[in-house]
Short mmCIF file of C-alpha atoms in Angstrom, two decimals:
data_model
loop_
_atom_site.label_atom_id
_atom_site.label_comp_id
_atom_site.label_asym_id
_atom_site.label_seq_id
_atom_site.Cartn_x
_atom_site.Cartn_y
_atom_site.Cartn_z
CA MET A 1 141.65 122.68 67.60
CA LYS A 2 144.19 121.39 65.14
CA LYS A 3 146.55 120.29 67.91
CA VAL A 4 143.81 118.32 69.56
CA MET A 5 142.84 116.60 66.32
CA VAL A 6 146.46 115.71 65.61
CA PHE A 7 146.99 114.29 69.09
CA VAL A 8 143.81 112.26 68.85
CA LEU A 9 144.80 110.95 65.44
CA SER A 10 148.30 110.13 66.63
CA GLY A 11 146.91 108.33 69.64
CA LEU A 12 144.48 106.33 67.52
CA MET A 13 146.92 105.47 64.77
CA GLY A 14 149.73 104.56 67.12
CA PHE A 15 152.47 106.79 65.84
CA GLY A 16 153.47 110.32 66.69
CA VAL A 17 152.59 113.15 64.37
CA THR A 18 153.98 115.94 66.48
CA ALA A 19 155.53 117.76 63.55
CA PHE A 20 152.08 118.81 62.34
CA ALA A 21 151.07 120.04 65.77
CA GLN A 22 152.82 123.35 65.39
CA ASP A 23 150.80 126.51 65.94
CA ARG A 24 149.72 128.02 62.70
CA THR A 25 147.85 131.21 62.22
CA SER A 26 144.28 130.25 61.63
CA ASP A 27 142.43 131.92 58.84
CA PRO A 28 138.71 132.34 59.71
CA VAL A 29 137.65 131.65 56.13
CA ARG A 30 139.77 128.55 55.98
CA THR A 31 138.43 127.17 59.30
CA THR A 32 134.77 127.72 58.39
CA ASP A 33 135.40 126.19 54.99
CA VAL A 34 136.94 123.14 56.66
CA VAL A 35 134.04 122.88 59.10
CA SER A 36 131.44 123.14 56.37
CA ARG A 37 133.30 120.51 54.33
CA MET A 38 133.40 118.24 57.38
CA ASP A 39 129.66 118.71 57.89
CA ARG A 40 128.95 117.90 54.26
CA VAL A 41 131.06 114.78 54.46
CA GLN A 42 129.60 113.65 57.80
CA ARG A 43 125.92 114.27 57.05
CA PRO A 44 125.51 111.28 54.75
CA ASP A 45 127.37 109.19 57.30
CA ARG A 46 125.02 110.30 60.06
CA ALA A 47 121.97 109.60 57.92
CA GLN A 48 123.36 106.23 56.96
CA GLN A 49 124.12 105.43 60.59
CA ALA A 50 120.59 106.40 61.56
CA ARG A 51 119.15 104.15 58.85
CA LEU A 52 121.36 101.28 59.95
CA GLN A 53 120.32 101.78 63.56
CA GLN A 54 116.63 101.77 62.61
CA ALA A 55 117.13 98.60 60.57
CA ARG A 56 118.88 96.93 63.52
CA VAL A 57 116.05 97.89 65.87
CA LYS A 58 113.43 96.62 63.40
CA GLN A 59 115.28 93.33 62.94
CA ALA A 60 115.63 92.92 66.69
CA ARG A 61 111.87 93.42 67.09
CA LEU A 62 111.18 90.82 64.41
CA ASP A 63 113.58 88.38 66.03
CA GLN A 64 112.02 88.87 69.45
CA ALA A 65 108.36 88.42 68.48
CA ASP A 66 107.96 85.66 71.06
CA LEU A 67 109.39 87.90 73.74
CA THR A 68 106.92 90.62 72.77
CA GLN A 69 104.03 88.16 73.02
CA GLN A 70 105.27 87.07 76.44
CA ARG A 71 105.35 90.67 77.61
CA ILE A 72 101.82 91.25 76.32
CA GLU A 73 100.57 88.13 78.13
CA GLN A 74 102.35 89.13 81.33
CA ALA A 75 100.77 92.57 81.15
CA ARG A 76 97.31 91.03 80.69
CA ILE A 77 97.84 88.69 83.63
CA LYS A 78 99.03 91.57 85.79
CA GLN A 79 96.00 93.68 84.88
CA ALA A 80 93.67 90.78 85.69
CA ARG A 81 95.42 90.27 89.04
CA ILE A 82 95.07 93.96 89.88
CA LYS A 83 91.38 93.90 88.92
CA ASN A 84 90.73 90.84 91.10
CA ALA A 85 92.58 92.44 94.00
CA ARG A 86 90.44 95.57 93.70
CA ILE A 87 87.27 93.47 93.70
CA GLU A 88 88.45 91.52 96.75
CA ASN A 89 89.39 94.70 98.59
CA ALA A 90 85.98 96.19 97.87
CA ARG A 91 84.27 92.99 99.07
CA HIS A 92 86.29 92.94 102.30
CA LYS A 93 85.55 96.61 102.86
CA GLN A 94 81.82 95.96 102.46
CA GLN A 95 82.03 93.08 104.94
CA ARG A 96 83.82 95.25 107.50
CA ILE A 97 81.21 97.99 107.11
CA LYS A 98 78.38 95.46 107.49
CA LYS A 99 79.92 93.94 110.63
CA ALA A 100 80.48 97.39 112.12
CA ARG A 101 76.84 98.34 111.46
CA ILE A 102 75.58 95.12 113.06
CA LYS A 103 77.80 95.64 116.09
CA GLU A 104 76.63 99.24 116.50
CA ALA A 105 72.99 98.22 116.18
CA ARG A 106 73.42 95.43 118.75
CA LEU A 107 75.12 97.77 121.21
CA ASP A 108 72.44 100.42 120.71
CA ALA A 109 69.67 97.87 121.26
CA ALA A 110 71.33 96.44 124.37
CA GLY A 111 71.72 99.82 125.97
CA ASP A 112 74.44 101.00 128.30
CA ASP A 113 74.26 98.12 130.76
CA SER A 114 74.79 95.46 128.08
CA GLN A 115 77.98 94.25 129.77
CA VAL A 116 76.13 93.76 133.05
CA ASN A 117 73.28 91.93 131.33
CA ARG A 118 75.71 89.63 129.51
CA ARG A 119 77.49 88.78 132.77
CA ARG A 120 74.21 88.07 134.54
CA TYR A 121 73.05 85.88 131.67
CA HIS A 122 76.34 83.99 131.62
CA LYS A 123 76.32 83.54 135.40
CA ALA A 124 72.74 82.24 135.39
CA LYS A 125 73.57 79.86 132.56
CA GLN A 126 76.56 78.48 134.45
CA GLN A 127 74.50 78.00 137.65
CA ALA A 128 71.82 76.13 135.71
CA LYS A 129 74.48 73.93 134.17
CA ARG A 130 75.98 73.15 137.59
CA LYS A 131 72.57 72.26 139.01
CA ARG A 132 71.79 70.02 136.04
CA LEU A 133 75.14 68.22 136.37
CA ALA A 134 74.66 67.86 140.12
CA ASN A 135 71.20 66.41 139.61
CA GLN A 136 72.46 64.01 136.96
CA GLY A 137 75.37 62.95 139.14
CA SER A 138 73.21 62.37 142.20
CA GLY A 139 70.56 60.59 140.12
CA ASP A 140 73.12 58.25 138.61
CA GLU A 141 74.52 57.29 142.00
CA THR A 142 71.13 56.47 143.48
CA GLY A 143 69.98 54.74 140.32
CA ASN A 144 72.83 52.19 140.35
#
């Protein structure tokens, strides 16, 4: 432990302190006493660092009040967009259901031969149109 601390210190300070890195017999009482002293010394530093960190965070929040307001507005806009999308999806779903019901009812009312009936109706309509056009064409020629 002591070697590591010395090497770290020597590396940080920029000069070699290898003379102190010799192995010494460690006394358990001495090591715990050193550790407890280190804890006592470092505790106020940790508390002070925590207070400083909290103060920095608080100041950053105060400085970025506009940014916070922007985030709140963006969140409101996003929620409104999601709500509108849900309403639109529900409306489209209702329209699809309504169209499907109408289609089913029409097919049920027409019966099985609805395709045949539609073709017959279309064919008759086209024949009537051809006759009408033929009559108009022949009537125009004779009328001139």
